Short mmCIF file of C-alpha atoms and ligand atoms in Angstrom, two decimals:
data_model
loop_
_atom_site.label_atom_id
_atom_site.label_comp_id
_atom_site.label_asym_id
_atom_site.label_seq_id
_atom_site.Cartn_x
_atom_site.Cartn_y
_atom_site.Cartn_z
CA MET S 1 36.83 84.43 121.18
CA LYS S 2 36.55 88.07 122.22
CA LYS S 3 39.60 89.09 120.15
CA ILE S 4 38.36 87.22 117.07
CA TYR S 5 34.93 88.85 117.37
CA LEU S 6 36.48 92.31 117.65
CA LEU S 7 38.64 91.60 114.62
CA ILE S 8 35.57 90.56 112.61
CA LEU S 9 33.74 93.69 113.81
CA LYS S 10 36.69 95.84 112.76
CA LEU S 11 36.90 94.20 109.32
CA PHE S 12 33.20 94.25 108.43
CA ASN S 13 32.10 97.23 110.56
CA LEU S 14 28.50 95.99 110.57
CA LYS S 15 26.01 97.57 112.95
CA SER S 16 24.35 94.18 113.51
CA LEU S 17 27.68 92.77 114.75
CA ALA S 18 28.12 95.74 117.08
CA ILE S 19 24.66 95.12 118.53
CA ILE S 20 25.39 91.42 119.08
CA ARG S 21 28.58 92.39 120.90
CA SER S 22 26.58 94.69 123.23
CA LEU S 23 24.01 91.97 123.87
CA ILE S 24 26.82 89.60 124.86
CA SER S 25 28.69 92.23 126.94
CA TYR S 26 25.58 93.30 128.85
CA ASN S 27 24.20 89.95 129.88
CA LYS S 28 23.29 89.52 133.58
CA LYS S 29 26.94 89.55 134.70
CA GLY S 30 28.03 92.51 132.53
CA SER S 31 24.98 94.48 133.52
CA LYS S 32 25.59 93.87 137.22
CA GLN S 33 29.14 95.18 136.86
CA LEU S 34 27.95 98.27 134.92
CA ALA S 35 25.49 99.04 137.73
CA ILE S 36 28.27 98.72 140.33
CA ASN S 37 30.48 101.05 138.28
CA ASP S 38 27.68 103.65 138.11
CA ASN S 39 28.39 104.54 141.73
CA LEU S 40 32.16 104.95 141.36
CA GLU S 41 33.60 108.26 142.53
CA ILE S 42 35.25 108.84 139.12
CA TYR S 43 31.87 109.37 137.48
CA LYS S 44 30.94 112.26 139.80
CA ASP S 45 32.87 114.77 137.68
CA GLN S 46 31.46 113.34 134.46
CA LYS S 47 27.89 113.68 135.80
CA GLU S 48 28.60 117.32 136.75
CA TYR S 49 30.17 117.97 133.36
CA PHE S 50 27.15 116.64 131.42
CA ASP S 51 24.71 118.26 133.82
CA LYS S 52 26.17 121.66 132.88
CA MET S 53 25.89 120.82 129.17
CA ILE S 54 22.19 119.99 129.36
CA GLN S 55 21.10 122.63 131.89
CA SER S 56 19.99 125.19 129.33
CA ASN S 57 17.87 122.50 127.69
CA TYR S 58 15.83 121.54 130.73
CA ARG S 59 12.52 121.44 128.97
CA ASP S 60 10.21 118.63 128.16
CA THR S 61 11.80 115.50 126.83
CA ILE S 62 15.19 113.85 126.85
CA LEU S 63 16.21 110.57 125.26
CA ASP S 64 19.20 108.72 126.70
CA PHE S 65 20.47 106.47 123.92
CA GLY S 66 22.37 103.48 125.36
CA CYS S 67 21.29 104.48 128.84
CA GLY S 68 22.89 101.39 130.38
CA THR S 69 21.89 100.95 134.01
CA GLY S 70 20.90 104.61 134.37
CA ARG S 71 24.17 106.24 135.40
CA TYR S 72 22.98 109.70 134.30
CA LEU S 73 19.39 109.54 135.55
CA GLU S 74 20.09 111.93 138.42
CA ILE S 75 20.85 114.76 135.99
CA PHE S 76 17.56 114.21 134.12
CA LYS S 77 15.34 115.01 137.12
CA ASN S 78 14.27 118.39 135.72
CA PHE S 79 12.92 116.95 132.49
CA LYS S 80 9.23 116.23 132.25
CA PHE S 81 9.76 112.95 130.43
CA VAL S 82 12.72 110.64 129.85
CA TYR S 83 13.07 107.98 127.16
CA LEU S 84 15.50 105.30 128.27
CA VAL S 85 16.74 103.44 125.19
CA ASP S 86 19.03 100.45 125.27
CA ILE S 87 19.50 97.13 123.53
CA SER S 88 20.22 95.25 126.76
CA LYS S 89 17.20 93.91 128.65
CA GLU S 90 19.22 93.56 131.85
CA ASN S 91 20.49 97.14 131.75
CA LEU S 92 16.99 98.49 131.13
CA LYS S 93 15.64 96.51 134.07
CA THR S 94 18.12 98.17 136.44
CA ALA S 95 17.63 101.62 134.88
CA SER S 96 13.85 101.38 135.33
CA ILE S 97 14.17 100.40 139.01
CA LYS S 98 16.40 103.47 139.57
CA ALA S 99 14.05 105.77 137.64
CA ASP S 100 11.07 104.54 139.71
CA LYS S 101 12.95 105.26 142.94
CA MET S 102 13.78 108.78 141.73
CA GLY S 103 10.19 109.50 140.74
CA ILE S 104 11.20 110.16 137.14
CA LYS S 105 8.53 109.86 134.44
CA TYR S 106 9.99 107.60 131.80
CA LYS S 107 9.49 105.02 129.12
CA ILE S 108 11.81 102.08 128.52
CA ILE S 109 12.52 101.27 124.88
CA ARG S 110 14.51 98.18 123.97
CA SER S 111 15.79 99.08 120.55
CA SER S 112 18.63 100.50 118.53
CA ILE S 113 18.41 103.92 116.90
CA PHE S 114 16.72 103.43 113.54
CA SER S 115 13.34 102.28 114.83
CA LEU S 116 12.93 105.36 117.07
CA ASP S 117 10.46 107.92 115.76
CA MET S 118 9.58 110.37 118.56
CA GLN S 119 10.46 114.08 118.73
CA ILE S 120 12.65 115.09 121.67
CA ASP S 121 14.18 118.29 123.03
CA LEU S 122 17.46 116.63 123.95
CA PHE S 123 19.23 113.59 122.56
CA PHE S 124 21.84 112.37 125.05
CA SER S 125 24.31 109.53 124.76
CA VAL S 126 27.48 108.71 126.68
CA GLY S 127 29.79 105.76 126.13
CA VAL S 128 28.08 104.38 123.03
CA PHE S 129 29.35 105.93 119.78
CA GLY S 130 32.82 104.86 118.72
CA GLN S 131 32.73 102.20 121.40
CA PHE S 132 29.64 100.01 121.20
CA TYR S 133 27.97 101.44 118.11
CA GLN S 134 29.11 103.11 114.92
CA LEU S 135 28.76 106.83 114.31
CA ASP S 136 28.30 107.52 110.61
CA SER S 137 26.34 109.90 108.38
CA LYS S 138 23.14 107.79 108.57
CA VAL S 139 23.23 107.70 112.38
CA LEU S 140 23.82 111.47 112.50
CA GLU S 141 20.86 112.07 110.16
CA LYS S 142 18.72 109.89 112.41
CA ILE S 143 19.78 111.76 115.56
CA TYR S 144 19.00 115.08 113.86
CA SER S 145 15.58 113.86 112.71
CA LEU S 146 14.64 113.00 116.30
CA LEU S 147 15.24 116.57 117.52
CA SER S 148 12.30 118.91 117.88
CA LYS S 149 12.59 122.53 116.69
CA ASN S 150 15.46 124.15 118.66
CA GLY S 151 16.38 120.71 120.01
CA LYS S 152 19.91 119.73 120.92
CA ALA S 153 22.00 116.57 120.84
CA VAL S 154 24.83 115.96 123.33
CA PHE S 155 26.84 112.81 122.88
CA THR S 156 30.32 111.37 123.20
CA VAL S 157 32.37 109.77 120.46
CA LYS S 158 35.45 107.75 121.31
CA VAL S 159 38.51 109.09 119.52
CA LYS S 160 41.04 106.64 118.12
CA GLU S 161 44.15 106.50 120.29
CA LYS S 162 47.29 104.44 119.74
CA SER S 163 47.04 102.96 123.20
CA ASP S 164 43.48 101.60 123.09
CA HIS S 165 41.71 98.78 121.32
CA GLU S 166 38.39 100.42 120.50
CA VAL S 167 37.66 99.02 117.06
CA LEU S 168 34.79 101.45 116.39
CA ALA S 169 36.65 104.60 117.49
CA LEU S 170 36.98 107.41 114.93
CA SER S 171 39.82 109.79 114.14
CA ASN S 172 39.38 113.49 114.95
CA GLN S 173 39.39 114.23 111.22
CA ASN S 174 36.73 111.65 110.53
CA ILE S 175 34.47 113.13 113.22
CA GLU S 176 34.96 116.67 111.92
CA ASN S 177 34.12 115.56 108.37
CA LEU S 178 30.94 113.83 109.50
CA LEU S 179 29.77 116.92 111.38
CA SER S 180 30.67 119.51 108.77
CA ASN S 181 27.04 120.01 107.62
CA TYR S 182 25.64 120.44 111.13
CA ASN S 183 25.51 123.41 113.50
CA HIS S 184 27.85 121.82 116.01
CA LYS S 185 30.53 122.22 118.68
CA ILE S 186 33.21 119.73 119.63
CA GLN S 187 34.97 119.57 123.00
CA LYS S 188 37.92 117.28 123.48
CA GLU S 189 37.85 115.65 126.90
CA TYR S 190 39.70 112.94 128.74
CA PHE S 191 37.36 110.81 130.85
CA LYS S 192 38.45 108.17 133.32
CA GLY S 193 37.36 104.56 132.86
CA PRO S 194 36.60 102.21 135.78
CA GLY S 195 40.30 101.22 136.00
CA GLY S 196 41.31 104.88 136.48
CA LYS S 197 42.94 105.20 133.02
CA GLU S 198 42.00 108.28 130.99
CA TYR S 199 40.57 108.00 127.47
CA LEU S 200 40.12 110.69 124.84
CA PHE S 201 36.58 111.56 123.75
CA ASN S 202 34.96 114.15 121.55
CA VAL S 203 31.90 115.57 123.22
CA ILE S 204 29.59 116.73 120.44
CA GLU S 205 26.81 119.26 120.63
CA ILE S 206 24.47 119.61 117.67
CA LYS S 207 21.78 122.30 117.58
CA LYS S 208 18.73 122.21 115.33
C1 SAM X 301 29.38 101.58 127.96
S1 SAM X 301 27.65 101.39 128.19
C2 SAM X 301 27.24 103.06 128.61
C3 SAM X 301 26.00 103.14 129.42
C4 SAM X 301 25.62 104.55 129.90
N1 SAM X 301 25.38 105.44 128.80
C5 SAM X 301 26.70 105.09 130.78
O1 SAM X 301 27.41 106.03 130.38
O2 SAM X 301 26.85 104.54 131.89
C6 SAM X 301 27.03 101.26 126.52
C7 SAM X 301 25.52 101.01 126.49
O3 SAM X 301 25.04 101.20 125.17
C8 SAM X 301 24.12 100.16 124.87
N2 SAM X 301 24.10 100.03 123.40
C9 SAM X 301 25.13 99.72 122.60
N3 SAM X 301 24.75 99.75 121.31
C10 SAM X 301 23.43 100.09 121.31
C11 SAM X 301 22.48 100.28 120.28
N4 SAM X 301 22.80 100.13 119.00
N5 SAM X 301 21.23 100.62 120.62
C12 SAM X 301 20.88 100.78 121.92
N6 SAM X 301 21.75 100.61 122.95
C13 SAM X 301 23.02 100.27 122.65
C14 SAM X 301 24.68 98.96 125.60
O4 SAM X 301 23.72 97.95 125.76
C15 SAM X 301 25.12 99.61 126.90
O5 SAM X 301 24.08 99.67 127.82
#
C-alpha cells in the first residue's frame, strides 16, 4: 500500500496527495514516534546548527512550517511570537504542550502553506520540502510573500540521492534554478536520520 501510494505521488506529484500522505504518516502512532525522536542525541547538532542560522534574526515573529511535535521550539525562545503550522492535529497537540511548558507565546495553525497570510520576520522549516511537501515556484513565491521587510527564510530541501526513496526530493540543479530570482544562499549538509544514516540536504536562506 505504502509503495503504491508513493508511486502514485511520484507520477502525479500533486500537493493534495502529499498532504494526505502526511495525514496518514502522522496519525496518533506516527506522531508519538516523532515526539520520541525529538529527544534523540543526533538532533542536538542539528538544533545548534539551525540556532546559529536564526540568531541574527531574533526579532519578533517566527513561523515554523511543518513544526511536527516541536523539535525546534527550544531555539525559538528569544522570539516574541511563534506560529506553529502543521497539517497533523496530533503533532500540533504535542507541540502546543511543549510550547506551554517552555512559556513560549504561540499560535497553533492547522493548515498547509497557501492559506497563511500573516507577515513574519523568519520563515523556518525543517524536514518538510522535498520530503513531505513539494517545493516549486508557487511555494517559493508564497514563502517570500509571508516575509516582512528585511525578513528571512531558512528551510531545508531534500536533495535527490541514488540511495534514497524520497519521491519529492529535488536535484541540486532544480533547486538552483528555482532560487535563481531570489537573494539566497545554499549550504549543502548531511543530516542524520533516526536510524543514524546520513542524508543530503540543501539548507536554503532567502533574504527579502
Ligand atoms: C518529518 S516531519 C518534520 C517535523 C519538524 N519540522 C522536525 O524537524 O522535527 C514533517 C512535518 O511536516 C508536516 N507537513 C507535511 N506537509 C505539510 C503541509 N503541506 N503543511 C503543513 N504541514 C505539513 C507533517 O505533518 C510533519 O509534522
